[in-house]
PDB file of C-alpha atoms in Angstrom:
ATOM      1  CA  TRP A   1       0.271   0.055  -0.176  1.00  0.00           C
ATOM      2  CA  LYS A   2       2.643   2.281   0.779  1.00  0.00           C
ATOM      3  CA  GLN A   3       4.615   1.750  -2.678  1.00  0.00           C
ATOM      4  CA  HIS A   4       1.112   3.268  -4.072  1.00  0.00           C
ATOM      5  CA  GLY A   5       0.686   6.272  -2.029  1.00  0.00           C
ATOM      6  CA  ALA A   6      -1.983   4.351  -0.057  1.00  0.00           C
ATOM      7  CA  LYS A   7      -2.616   6.026   3.787  1.00  0.00           C
ATOM      8  CA  THR A   8      -3.884   3.585   6.125  1.00  0.00           C
ATOM      9  CA  ASP A   9      -6.636   4.843   8.497  1.00  0.00           C
ATOM     10  CA  SER A  10      -5.024   3.812  11.722  1.00  0.00           C
ATOM     11  CA  GLU A  11      -7.140   5.204  14.183  1.00  0.00           C
ATOM     12  CA  ARG A  12     -10.228   3.409  12.409  1.00  0.00           C
ATOM     13  CA  LEU A  13      -8.066  -0.149  12.284  1.00  0.00           C
ATOM     14  CA  ASP A  14      -7.442   0.767  16.228  1.00  0.00           C
ATOM     15  CA  SER A  15     -10.806   1.119  17.244  1.00  0.00           C
ATOM     16  CA  ILE A  16     -11.669  -2.073  15.025  1.00  0.00           C
ATOM     17  CA  ALA A  17      -9.145  -3.980  17.161  1.00  0.00           C
ATOM     18  CA  VAL A  18      -9.936  -2.456  20.642  1.00  0.00           C
ATOM     19  CA  GLU A  19     -13.501  -3.640  19.902  1.00  0.00           C
ATOM     20  CA  GLN A  20     -12.453  -7.126  18.825  1.00  0.00           C
ATOM     21  CA  MET A  21     -10.678  -7.221  22.405  1.00  0.00           C
ATOM     22  CA  GLN A  22     -13.277  -5.874  24.530  1.00  0.00           C
ATOM     23  CA  GLY A  23     -15.502  -8.205  22.916  1.00  0.00           C
ATOM     24  CA  GLY A  24     -16.855  -6.068  20.445  1.00  0.00           C
ATOM     25  CA  THR A  25     -17.102  -8.978  17.975  1.00  0.00           C
ATOM     26  CA  ARG A  26     -19.703 -10.802  19.704  1.00  0.00           C
ATOM     27  CA  ARG A  27     -21.592  -7.780  20.122  1.00  0.00           C
ATOM     28  CA  LYS A  28     -21.605  -6.516  16.293  1.00  0.00           C
ATOM     29  CA  HIS A  29     -21.797  -9.593  14.604  1.00  0.00           C
ATOM     30  CA  PRO A  30     -23.564 -12.321  16.471  1.00  0.00           C
ATOM     31  CA  TYR A  31     -23.018 -14.898  13.756  1.00  0.00           C
ATOM     32  CA  ASN A  32     -19.374 -14.913  14.203  1.00  0.00           C
ATOM     33  CA  ALA A  33     -20.109 -15.679  18.043  1.00  0.00           C
ATOM     34  CA  PHE A  34     -22.652 -18.540  17.173  1.00  0.00           C
ATOM     35  CA  LEU A  35     -20.273 -20.064  14.680  1.00  0.00           C
ATOM     36  CA  ALA A  36     -17.112 -19.522  16.903  1.00  0.00           C
ATOM     37  CA  LYS A  37     -18.836 -22.025  19.479  1.00  0.00           C
ATOM     38  CA  VAL A  38     -19.973 -24.381  16.481  1.00  0.00           C
ATOM     39  CA  ILE A  39     -16.380 -25.026  15.626  1.00  0.00           C
ATOM     40  CA  LEU A  40     -15.137 -24.991  19.475  1.00  0.00           C
ATOM     41  CA  ASN A  41     -17.154 -27.843  19.579  1.00  0.00           C
ATOM     42  CA  LEU A  42     -16.087 -29.893  16.346  1.00  0.00           C
ATOM     43  CA  GLU A  43     -13.810 -32.594  17.819  1.00  0.00           C
ATOM     44  CA  GLY A  44     -10.468 -32.819  16.284  1.00  0.00           C
ATOM     45  CA  LEU A  45     -10.946 -29.551  14.260  1.00  0.00           C
ATOM     46  CA  LEU A  46      -8.517 -27.178  16.703  1.00  0.00           C
ATOM     47  CA  PRO A  47      -5.522 -27.825  19.369  1.00  0.00           C
ATOM     48  CA  PRO A  48      -7.282 -28.576  22.624  1.00  0.00           C
ATOM     49  CA  ASP A  49      -6.389 -25.420  23.931  1.00  0.00           C
ATOM     50  CA  ALA A  50      -7.937 -23.177  21.450  1.00  0.00           C
ATOM     51  CA  SER A  51     -10.389 -20.423  22.980  1.00  0.00           C
ATOM     52  CA  GLU A  52     -13.457 -18.834  21.489  1.00  0.00           C
ATOM     53  CA  ASP A  53     -11.662 -15.461  21.787  1.00  0.00           C
ATOM     54  CA  GLN A  54      -9.097 -16.918  19.145  1.00  0.00           C
ATOM     55  CA  ILE A  55     -11.615 -18.390  16.864  1.00  0.00           C
ATOM     56  CA  LEU A  56     -13.511 -15.204  17.023  1.00  0.00           C
ATOM     57  CA  SER A  57     -10.099 -13.105  16.001  1.00  0.00           C
ATOM     58  CA  LEU A  58      -9.595 -15.326  13.135  1.00  0.00           C
ATOM     59  CA  LEU A  59     -13.247 -14.785  11.999  1.00  0.00           C
ATOM     60  CA  SER A  60     -12.916 -11.226  12.163  1.00  0.00           C
ATOM     61  CA  LYS A  61      -9.892 -11.458   9.926  1.00  0.00           C
ATOM     62  CA  PHE A  62     -11.329 -13.439   7.522  1.00  0.00           C
ATOM     63  CA  PRO A  63     -13.378 -11.017   5.437  1.00  0.00           C
ATOM     64  CA  ARG A  64      -9.775  -8.712   4.988  1.00  0.00           C
ATOM     65  CA  ASN A  65      -8.294 -11.883   3.724  1.00  0.00           C
ATOM     66  CA  ASN A  66     -10.353 -14.220   1.750  1.00  0.00           C
ATOM     67  CA  PHE A  67     -11.005 -14.552  -1.732  1.00  0.00           C
ATOM     68  CA  ALA A  68     -13.936 -15.351  -4.055  1.00  0.00           C
ATOM     69  CA  VAL A  69     -13.587 -18.432  -5.668  1.00  0.00           C
ATOM     70  CA  VAL A  70     -15.071 -17.793  -9.316  1.00  0.00           C
ATOM     71  CA  ASP A  71     -15.317 -20.073 -12.255  1.00  0.00           C
ATOM     72  CA  ASP A  72     -14.529 -19.413 -15.913  1.00  0.00           C
ATOM     73  CA  LEU A  73     -17.440 -17.028 -16.680  1.00  0.00           C
ATOM     74  CA  GLN A  74     -16.567 -14.781 -13.276  1.00  0.00           C
ATOM     75  CA  LYS A  75     -19.280 -16.255 -11.256  1.00  0.00           C
ATOM     76  CA  ALA A  76     -18.225 -16.631  -7.670  1.00  0.00           C
ATOM     77  CA  ILE A  77     -18.579 -20.102  -6.406  1.00  0.00           C
ATOM     78  CA  GLY A  78     -17.032 -20.116  -3.059  1.00  0.00           C
ATOM     79  CA  ALA A  79     -14.895 -18.050  -0.639  1.00  0.00           C
ATOM     80  CA  ALA A  80     -11.197 -19.152   0.513  1.00  0.00           C
ATOM     81  CA  VAL A  81      -8.027 -18.004   2.334  1.00  0.00           C
ATOM     82  CA  TYR A  82      -4.993 -18.369   0.136  1.00  0.00           C
ATOM     83  CA  PRO A  83      -1.310 -17.679   1.911  1.00  0.00           C
ATOM     84  CA  ILE A  84       0.194 -16.612  -0.874  1.00  0.00           C
ATOM     85  CA  GLY A  85      -2.235 -14.726  -2.689  1.00  0.00           C
ATOM     86  CA  CYS A  86      -2.966 -12.611   0.274  1.00  0.00           C
ATOM     87  CA  ILE A  87       0.404 -11.083   0.063  1.00  0.00           C
ATOM     88  CA  LEU A  88      -0.208  -9.017  -3.190  1.00  0.00           C
ATOM     89  CA  ASN A  89      -1.118  -5.590  -2.432  1.00  0.00           C
ATOM     90  CA  HIS A  90      -4.179  -3.613  -4.068  1.00  0.00           C
ATOM     91  CA  SER A  91      -4.019  -1.763  -7.502  1.00  0.00           C
ATOM     92  CA  CYS A  92      -6.944  -0.372  -9.372  1.00  0.00           C
ATOM     93  CA  ARG A  93      -4.884  -0.611 -12.397  1.00  0.00           C
ATOM     94  CA  PRO A  94      -3.366  -4.023 -11.257  1.00  0.00           C
ATOM     95  CA  ASN A  95      -0.714  -6.397 -13.426  1.00  0.00           C
ATOM     96  CA  CYS A  96      -2.238  -9.374 -12.116  1.00  0.00           C
ATOM     97  CA  ILE A  97      -5.104 -11.102 -12.000  1.00  0.00           C
ATOM     98  CA  LEU A  98      -6.559 -14.299 -10.119  1.00  0.00           C
ATOM     99  CA  THR A  99      -8.457 -17.360 -11.715  1.00  0.00           C
ATOM    100  CA  TYR A 100      -9.126 -20.446 -10.389  1.00  0.00           C
ATOM    101  CA  ASP A 101      -8.693 -24.054 -11.355  1.00  0.00           C
ATOM    102  CA  GLY A 102     -11.324 -25.529  -8.942  1.00  0.00           C
ATOM    103  CA  THR A 103     -10.019 -24.718  -5.573  1.00  0.00           C
ATOM    104  CA  ARG A 104      -6.273 -23.945  -6.815  1.00  0.00           C
ATOM    105  CA  GLN A 105      -5.787 -20.248  -6.924  1.00  0.00           C
ATOM    106  CA  ILE A 106      -3.816 -19.342  -9.879  1.00  0.00           C
ATOM    107  CA  ILE A 107      -2.033 -15.758 -10.425  1.00  0.00           C
ATOM    108  CA  ARG A 108      -1.553 -14.286 -13.575  1.00  0.00           C
ATOM    109  CA  THR A 109       0.449 -11.233 -14.725  1.00  0.00           C
ATOM    110  CA  VAL A 110      -1.801  -9.398 -17.698  1.00  0.00           C
ATOM    111  CA  LYS A 111       1.160  -7.124 -18.680  1.00  0.00           C
ATOM    112  CA  SER A 112       4.867  -7.166 -19.127  1.00  0.00           C
ATOM    113  CA  VAL A 113       6.493  -6.853 -15.847  1.00  0.00           C
ATOM    114  CA  THR A 114       9.975  -5.679 -14.932  1.00  0.00           C
ATOM    115  CA  LYS A 115      12.459  -7.398 -12.641  1.00  0.00           C
ATOM    116  CA  GLY A 116      11.821  -6.290  -9.219  1.00  0.00           C
ATOM    117  CA  GLU A 117       8.609  -4.674  -9.647  1.00  0.00           C
ATOM    118  CA  GLU A 118       5.878  -4.941  -7.425  1.00  0.00           C
ATOM    119  CA  LEU A 119       2.923  -7.464  -8.549  1.00  0.00           C
ATOM    120  CA  CYS A 120      -0.556  -6.201  -7.531  1.00  0.00           C
ATOM    121  CA  HIS A 121      -4.043  -7.246  -8.309  1.00  0.00           C
ATOM    122  CA  SER A 122      -7.444  -5.449  -7.632  1.00  0.00           C
ATOM    123  CA  TYR A 123      -9.072  -6.231  -4.245  1.00  0.00           C
ATOM    124  CA  VAL A 124     -12.593  -4.657  -5.595  1.00  0.00           C
ATOM    125  CA  ASP A 125     -14.721  -4.283  -8.887  1.00  0.00           C
ATOM    126  CA  LEU A 126     -12.799  -2.304 -11.453  1.00  0.00           C
ATOM    127  CA  ILE A 127     -15.680  -1.188 -13.071  1.00  0.00           C
ATOM    128  CA  THR A 128     -17.020   1.105 -10.411  1.00  0.00           C
ATOM    129  CA  THR A 129     -16.408   5.060  -9.935  1.00  0.00           C
ATOM    130  CA  ARG A 130     -13.207   6.024  -7.838  1.00  0.00           C
ATOM    131  CA  ASP A 131     -15.295   6.759  -4.972  1.00  0.00           C
ATOM    132  CA  GLU A 132     -16.998   3.698  -5.185  1.00  0.00           C
ATOM    133  CA  ARG A 133     -13.859   1.938  -4.744  1.00  0.00           C
ATOM    134  CA  ARG A 134     -12.145   3.802  -2.302  1.00  0.00           C
ATOM    135  CA  GLU A 135     -14.908   3.703  -0.169  1.00  0.00           C
ATOM    136  CA  GLN A 136     -15.043   0.032  -0.548  1.00  0.00           C
ATOM    137  CA  LEU A 137     -11.384  -0.248   0.001  1.00  0.00           C
ATOM    138  CA  MET A 138     -12.019   1.749   3.114  1.00  0.00           C
ATOM    139  CA  THR A 139     -14.776  -0.083   4.536  1.00  0.00           C
ATOM    140  CA  THR A 140     -13.450  -3.461   4.009  1.00  0.00           C
ATOM    141  CA  TYR A 141      -9.306  -2.919   4.184  1.00  0.00           C
ATOM    142  CA  GLY A 142      -9.162   0.439   6.188  1.00  0.00           C
ATOM    143  CA  PHE A 143      -7.205   2.226   3.558  1.00  0.00           C
ATOM    144  CA  ALA A 144      -7.135   4.627   0.927  1.00  0.00           C
ATOM    145  CA  CYS A 145      -6.124   4.369  -2.402  1.00  0.00           C
ATOM    146  CA  SER A 146      -4.139   6.747  -4.082  1.00  0.00           C
ATOM    147  CA  CYS A 147      -2.743   4.464  -6.819  1.00  0.00           C
ATOM    148  CA  GLU A 148      -2.017   5.564 -10.225  1.00  0.00           C
ATOM    149  CA  ARG A 149      -5.515   5.254 -11.436  1.00  0.00           C
ATOM    150  CA  CYS A 150      -7.122   6.980  -8.447  1.00  0.00           C
ATOM    151  CA  GLU A 151      -4.773   9.711  -9.042  1.00  0.00           C
ATOM    152  CA  GLU A 152      -5.800  10.038 -12.673  1.00  0.00           C
ATOM    153  CA  GLU A 153      -9.428  10.129 -11.763  1.00  0.00           C
ATOM    154  CA  LYS A 154      -9.632  12.915  -9.152  1.00  0.00           C
ATOM    155  CA  PRO A 155     -11.899  15.618 -10.196  1.00  0.00           C
ATOM    156  CA  ASN A 156     -10.853  18.256 -12.236  1.00  0.00           C
ATOM    157  CA  SER A 157      -7.591  15.762 -13.252  1.00  0.00           C
ATOM    158  CA  GLU A 158      -5.713  16.836 -16.238  1.00  0.00           C
ATOM    159  CA  SER A 159      -4.696  13.204 -16.844  1.00  0.00           C
ATOM    160  CA  SER A 160      -6.259  12.131 -19.967  1.00  0.00           C
ATOM    161  CA  GLY A 161      -7.034   8.564 -17.702  1.00  0.00           C
ATOM    162  CA  ALA A 162      -9.751  10.912 -15.729  1.00  0.00           C
ATOM    163  CA  LYS A 163     -11.829  10.683 -18.719  1.00  0.00           C
ATOM    164  CA  MET A 164     -12.485   6.726 -18.260  1.00  0.00           C
ATOM    165  CA  ASP A 165     -14.083   7.427 -14.863  1.00  0.00           C
ATOM    166  CA  LEU A 166     -17.756   6.034 -15.071  1.00  0.00           C
ATOM    167  CA  ARG A 167     -19.743   8.730 -13.871  1.00  0.00           C
ATOM    168  CA  LYS A 168     -18.655  12.499 -14.574  1.00  0.00           C
ATOM    169  CA  VAL A 169     -21.520  13.867 -12.456  1.00  0.00           C
ATOM    170  CA  GLN A 170     -21.042  12.404  -8.895  1.00  0.00           C
ATOM    171  CA  ARG A 171     -24.248  14.136  -7.165  1.00  0.00           C
ATOM    172  CA  LEU A 172     -27.960  14.318  -9.040  1.00  0.00           C
ATOM    173  CA  GLU A 173     -27.379  18.153  -7.789  1.00  0.00           C
ATOM    174  CA  ASP A 174     -25.061  18.999 -10.226  1.00  0.00           C
ATOM    175  CA  PHE A 175     -27.358  18.311 -13.179  1.00  0.00           C
ATOM    176  CA  PRO A 176     -29.608  21.207 -14.471  1.00  0.00           C
ATOM    177  CA  SER A 177     -32.852  21.205 -12.424  1.00  0.00           C
ATOM    178  CA  GLU A 178     -34.922  20.173 -15.486  1.00  0.00           C
ATOM    179  CA  VAL A 179     -32.517  17.348 -15.835  1.00  0.00           C
ATOM    180  CA  GLN A 180     -32.687  16.265 -12.346  1.00  0.00           C
ATOM    181  CA  ASP A 181     -36.438  15.745 -12.813  1.00  0.00           C
ATOM    182  CA  ARG A 182     -35.838  13.392 -15.702  1.00  0.00           C
ATOM    183  CA  LEU A 183     -33.319  11.514 -13.690  1.00  0.00           C
ATOM    184  CA  LYS A 184     -35.680  11.359 -10.932  1.00  0.00           C
ATOM    185  CA  ILE A 185     -38.194   9.626 -13.172  1.00  0.00           C
ATOM    186  CA  ALA A 186     -35.884   7.165 -14.230  1.00  0.00           C
ATOM    187  CA  TYR A 187     -35.113   6.106 -10.319  1.00  0.00           C
ATOM    188  CA  GLU A 188     -38.909   5.902  -9.745  1.00  0.00           C
ATOM    189  CA  LEU A 189     -38.933   3.798 -12.873  1.00  0.00           C
ATOM    190  CA  HIS A 190     -35.962   1.602 -11.603  1.00  0.00           C
ATOM    191  CA  GLN A 191     -37.632   1.092  -8.419  1.00  0.00           C
ATOM    192  CA  LYS A 192     -40.805  -0.278  -9.807  1.00  0.00           C
ATOM    193  CA  ALA A 193     -39.083  -2.190 -12.277  1.00  0.00           C
ATOM    194  CA  LEU A 194     -37.595  -4.064  -9.156  1.00  0.00           C
ATOM    195  CA  GLY A 195     -40.558  -5.244  -7.658  1.00  0.00           C
ATOM    196  CA  GLU A 196     -42.152  -6.168 -11.354  1.00  0.00           C
ATOM    197  CA  ASN A 197     -42.858 -10.103 -11.756  1.00  0.00           C
ATOM    198  CA  ASP A 198     -44.123  -9.761 -15.650  1.00  0.00           C
ATOM    199  CA  LEU A 199     -41.359  -9.986 -18.006  1.00  0.00           C
ATOM    200  CA  SER A 200     -42.755  -7.615 -20.467  1.00  0.00           C
ATOM    201  CA  LEU A 201     -43.751  -4.991 -18.281  1.00  0.00           C
ATOM    202  CA  GLU A 202     -40.343  -5.463 -16.328  1.00  0.00           C
ATOM    203  CA  ARG A 203     -38.940  -5.068 -19.986  1.00  0.00           C
ATOM    204  CA  SER A 204     -40.856  -1.925 -21.257  1.00  0.00           C
ATOM    205  CA  LEU A 205     -40.090  -0.149 -17.545  1.00  0.00           C
ATOM    206  CA  VAL A 206     -36.032  -0.772 -17.885  1.00  0.00           C
ATOM    207  CA  GLN A 207     -36.410   0.307 -21.431  1.00  0.00           C
ATOM    208  CA  SER A 208     -37.888   3.633 -20.507  1.00  0.00           C
ATOM    209  CA  ILE A 209     -35.033   3.706 -18.130  1.00  0.00           C
ATOM    210  CA  LEU A 210     -32.396   3.155 -20.557  1.00  0.00           C
ATOM    211  CA  GLU A 211     -33.836   5.758 -22.965  1.00  0.00           C
ATOM    212  CA  ILE A 212     -33.608   8.486 -20.214  1.00  0.00           C
ATOM    213  CA  ARG A 213     -30.293   7.429 -18.826  1.00  0.00           C
ATOM    214  CA  LYS A 214     -28.965   7.067 -22.759  1.00  0.00           C
ATOM    215  CA  GLU A 215     -29.823  10.530 -23.262  1.00  0.00           C
ATOM    216  CA  ILE A 216     -28.717  12.456 -20.502  1.00  0.00           C
ATOM    217  CA  LEU A 217     -25.999  10.399 -18.952  1.00  0.00           C
ATOM    218  CA  ASP A 218     -21.976   9.904 -19.992  1.00  0.00           C
ATOM    219  CA  PRO A 219     -21.572   6.503 -22.182  1.00  0.00           C
ATOM    220  CA  TYR A 220     -19.340   5.189 -19.524  1.00  0.00           C
ATOM    221  CA  ASN A 221     -21.635   6.190 -16.726  1.00  0.00           C
ATOM    222  CA  LEU A 222     -21.908   3.064 -14.068  1.00  0.00           C
ATOM    223  CA  GLU A 223     -25.531   3.367 -13.725  1.00  0.00           C
ATOM    224  CA  LEU A 224     -26.223   3.214 -17.484  1.00  0.00           C
ATOM    225  CA  HIS A 225     -23.515   0.412 -17.759  1.00  0.00           C
ATOM    226  CA  GLN A 226     -25.836  -1.449 -15.010  1.00  0.00           C
ATOM    227  CA  THR A 227     -29.016  -0.499 -16.958  1.00  0.00           C
ATOM    228  CA  ILE A 228     -27.481  -1.816 -20.145  1.00  0.00           C
ATOM    229  CA  CYS A 229     -26.675  -5.112 -18.488  1.00  0.00           C
ATOM    230  CA  TRP A 230     -30.099  -5.581 -16.784  1.00  0.00           C
ATOM    231  CA  ALA A 231     -31.764  -4.522 -20.208  1.00  0.00           C
ATOM    232  CA  MET A 232     -29.559  -7.555 -21.886  1.00  0.00           C
ATOM    233  CA  SER A 233     -30.463  -9.928 -19.196  1.00  0.00           C
ATOM    234  CA  LEU A 234     -34.157  -9.251 -19.683  1.00  0.00           C
ATOM    235  CA  ALA A 235     -33.998  -9.865 -23.508  1.00  0.00           C
ATOM    236  CA  LEU A 236     -31.932 -13.090 -23.203  1.00  0.00           C
ATOM    237  CA  LEU A 237     -35.137 -14.427 -20.811  1.00  0.00           C
ATOM    238  CA  ASP A 238     -37.402 -13.098 -23.481  1.00  0.00           C
ATOM    239  CA  ASN A 239     -35.634 -14.456 -26.516  1.00  0.00           C
ATOM    240  CA  ASP A 240     -34.819 -10.972 -27.893  1.00  0.00           C
ATOM    241  CA  ILE A 241     -31.442 -12.071 -29.305  1.00  0.00           C
ATOM    242  CA  GLN A 242     -30.927  -9.451 -31.443  1.00  0.00           C
ATOM    243  CA  PHE A 243     -31.814  -6.505 -28.779  1.00  0.00           C
ATOM    244  CA  ALA A 244     -29.331  -8.529 -26.335  1.00  0.00           C
ATOM    245  CA  ARG A 245     -26.650  -8.420 -28.840  1.00  0.00           C
ATOM    246  CA  ASN A 246     -27.432  -4.598 -28.973  1.00  0.00           C
ATOM    247  CA  MET A 247     -26.764  -4.484 -25.116  1.00  0.00           C
ATOM    248  CA  CYS A 248     -23.832  -6.839 -25.280  1.00  0.00           C
ATOM    249  CA  ARG A 249     -21.663  -4.428 -27.821  1.00  0.00           C
ATOM    250  CA  ASP A 250     -22.763  -1.637 -25.769  1.00  0.00           C
ATOM    251  CA  ILE A 251     -21.144  -3.427 -22.460  1.00  0.00           C
ATOM    252  CA  VAL A 252     -18.240  -4.632 -24.891  1.00  0.00           C
ATOM    253  CA  GLN A 253     -17.469  -1.128 -25.716  1.00  0.00           C
ATOM    254  CA  THR A 254     -17.866  -0.008 -21.868  1.00  0.00           C
ATOM    255  CA  LEU A 255     -15.582  -2.312 -20.544  1.00  0.00           C
ATOM    256  CA  GLU A 256     -12.913  -1.816 -23.449  1.00  0.00           C
ATOM    257  CA  ALA A 257     -13.159   2.057 -22.915  1.00  0.00           C
ATOM    258  CA  VAL A 258     -12.919   1.493 -18.966  1.00  0.00           C
ATOM    259  CA  LEU A 259     -10.249  -1.263 -18.609  1.00  0.00           C
ATOM    260  CA  LYS A 260      -7.974  -1.055 -21.948  1.00  0.00           C
ATOM    261  CA  PRO A 261      -6.078   2.160 -20.964  1.00  0.00           C
ATOM    262  CA  GLY A 262      -4.290   0.656 -18.070  1.00  0.00           C
ATOM    263  CA  MET A 263      -5.207  -2.826 -17.797  1.00  0.00           C
ATOM    264  CA  PRO A 264      -5.685  -4.362 -21.245  1.00  0.00           C
ATOM    265  CA  MET A 265      -6.510  -8.126 -20.460  1.00  0.00           C
ATOM    266  CA  HIS A 266      -8.928  -8.235 -18.037  1.00  0.00           C
ATOM    267  CA  PRO A 267     -11.390 -11.580 -17.800  1.00  0.00           C
ATOM    268  CA  LEU A 268     -14.313  -9.611 -17.628  1.00  0.00           C
ATOM    269  CA  LEU A 269     -13.693  -8.654 -21.246  1.00  0.00           C
ATOM    270  CA  SER A 270     -13.031 -12.275 -22.026  1.00  0.00           C
ATOM    271  CA  THR A 271     -16.060 -13.599 -20.855  1.00  0.00           C
ATOM    272  CA  GLN A 272     -18.215 -10.603 -22.330  1.00  0.00           C
ATOM    273  CA  LEU A 273     -16.480 -11.271 -25.888  1.00  0.00           C
ATOM    274  CA  PHE A 274     -17.401 -14.901 -25.378  1.00  0.00           C
ATOM    275  CA  THR A 275     -20.951 -13.930 -24.634  1.00  0.00           C
ATOM    276  CA  LEU A 276     -21.029 -11.704 -27.533  1.00  0.00           C
ATOM    277  CA  ALA A 277     -19.586 -14.087 -29.961  1.00  0.00           C
ATOM    278  CA  GLU A 278     -22.496 -16.131 -29.612  1.00  0.00           C
ATOM    279  CA  LEU A 279     -25.017 -13.806 -29.842  1.00  0.00           C
ATOM    280  CA  GLU A 280     -23.621 -12.771 -33.003  1.00  0.00           C
ATOM    281  CA  THR A 281     -24.031 -16.211 -34.348  1.00  0.00           C
ATOM    282  CA  ALA A 282     -27.610 -16.576 -32.765  1.00  0.00           C
ATOM    283  CA  ASN A 283     -28.058 -13.555 -35.179  1.00  0.00           C
ATOM    284  CA  GLY A 284     -26.797 -15.042 -38.300  1.00  0.00           C
ATOM    285  CA  ASN A 285     -23.522 -12.566 -38.233  1.00  0.00           C
ATOM    286  CA  ARG A 286     -21.059 -15.578 -38.382  1.00  0.00           C
ATOM    287  CA  ASN A 287     -18.110 -13.762 -40.028  1.00  0.00           C
ATOM    288  CA  GLU A 288     -18.738 -10.848 -36.875  1.00  0.00           C
ATOM    289  CA  ALA A 289     -19.007 -14.127 -34.398  1.00  0.00           C
ATOM    290  CA  LYS A 290     -15.607 -15.045 -35.944  1.00  0.00           C
ATOM    291  CA  ARG A 291     -14.126 -11.878 -35.420  1.00  0.00           C
ATOM    292  CA  VAL A 292     -15.129 -11.583 -31.791  1.00  0.00           C
ATOM    293  CA  ILE A 293     -14.492 -15.123 -30.900  1.00  0.00           C
ATOM    294  CA  SER A 294     -10.694 -14.561 -32.339  1.00  0.00           C
ATOM    295  CA  GLU A 295     -10.557 -11.536 -30.292  1.00  0.00           C
ATOM    296  CA  CYS A 296     -11.404 -13.318 -27.392  1.00  0.00           C
ATOM    297  CA  ILE A 297      -9.218 -16.269 -27.423  1.00  0.00           C
ATOM    298  CA  LYS A 298      -6.257 -13.766 -27.358  1.00  0.00           C
ATOM    299  CA  TYR A 299      -7.610 -12.410 -24.562  1.00  0.00           C
ATOM    300  CA  VAL A 300      -8.311 -15.726 -22.766  1.00  0.00           C
ATOM    301  CA  ARG A 301      -5.228 -17.050 -23.361  1.00  0.00           C
ATOM    302  CA  ILE A 302      -3.692 -14.434 -21.005  1.00  0.00           C
ATOM    303  CA  THR A 303      -6.624 -14.306 -18.653  1.00  0.00           C
ATOM    304  CA  HIS A 304      -7.833 -17.664 -18.229  1.00  0.00           C
ATOM    305  CA  GLY A 305      -4.589 -20.005 -19.877  1.00  0.00           C
ATOM    306  CA  GLU A 306      -4.785 -22.565 -22.555  1.00  0.00           C
ATOM    307  CA  GLU A 307      -5.824 -25.042 -19.994  1.00  0.00           C
ATOM    308  CA  SER A 308      -9.098 -23.378 -19.042  1.00  0.00           C
ATOM    309  CA  GLN A 309     -12.145 -24.836 -20.136  1.00  0.00           C
ATOM    310  CA  LEU A 310     -13.156 -21.093 -21.513  1.00  0.00           C
ATOM    311  CA  TYR A 311     -10.230 -21.393 -23.404  1.00  0.00           C
ATOM    312  CA  ASN A 312     -11.126 -25.068 -24.782  1.00  0.00           C
ATOM    313  CA  LYS A 313     -14.633 -24.029 -25.449  1.00  0.00           C
ATOM    314  CA  ALA A 314     -13.538 -20.633 -27.408  1.00  0.00           C
ATOM    315  CA  MET A 315     -11.294 -22.739 -29.590  1.00  0.00           C
ATOM    316  CA  LEU A 316     -14.168 -25.238 -30.429  1.00  0.00           C
ATOM    317  CA  PHE A 317     -16.163 -22.292 -30.924  1.00  0.00           C
ATOM    318  CA  LEU A 318     -14.030 -20.932 -33.415  1.00  0.00           C
ATOM    319  CA  LEU A 319     -13.420 -24.157 -35.286  1.00  0.00           C
ATOM    320  CA  SER A 320     -17.156 -24.431 -35.718  1.00  0.00           C
ATOM    321  CA  LEU A 321     -17.364 -21.199 -37.642  1.00  0.00           C
ATOM    322  CA  ASN A 322     -14.729 -22.117 -40.068  1.00  0.00           C
TER     323      ASN A 322
END
């Protein structure tokens, strides 16, 4: 963290430690207290002299050191602690990514790395704004990130990287009043769509939200990106393959704009390109599908490795198009 200019919130971490020593963990996390009692009573699992406080201490450390174990499509299938992986520090523009072969963690470099250069991966979702990343890092890990990307994306930064932030205007009140009214309508429609059980009605609501946000927000705005992902999912459920393909193209464009400037290879892009190739094929665009899956293979070779299931699927997909 220090090498990236990060500042640890020592007072906050000290207060957490004091709370734990004073039994605050039991008070604030009753599930941990219950789990500690269960673990303590499992015969043969722990040394005979293990105490409930020691177990509570370990349970409190787990969220700061665990990893989401994901499959080839970046879907979380579990959580685990990996001692070597825990050594890696954080960067919002990392030179490493983590993938998994079953429960085996694999650390992969996605950039050329010079001798002596620190290996870093991202502790948080990179498809988020600077403020959201920093807030999550402070809440979970207790430090304020000042990595290269965070510095570039500072408000009023002169760096070209600031253009790639996912939300140019952070607060609703920063918009003109007439625009605020339209965004409020989009928010109300959003809340209504969340509670809608009818697919056609939900699609209609999301389409209205999408039209408003596309007209007003920056193309790489996070809320717009999430709305597009939502619209694509609903289109797939409704078997509207052409619309889903169009939404997937927008998603790929956003991921490329946000990730490529500092991290040209990322598993999110790999998996989304694979999905886009499938949708292009379903729409009868075999030549475009071939181009996309070829691009996907370049990514997957780096992000997942040639031994991965996704790489094998992509290669078979390409062969089927030839």
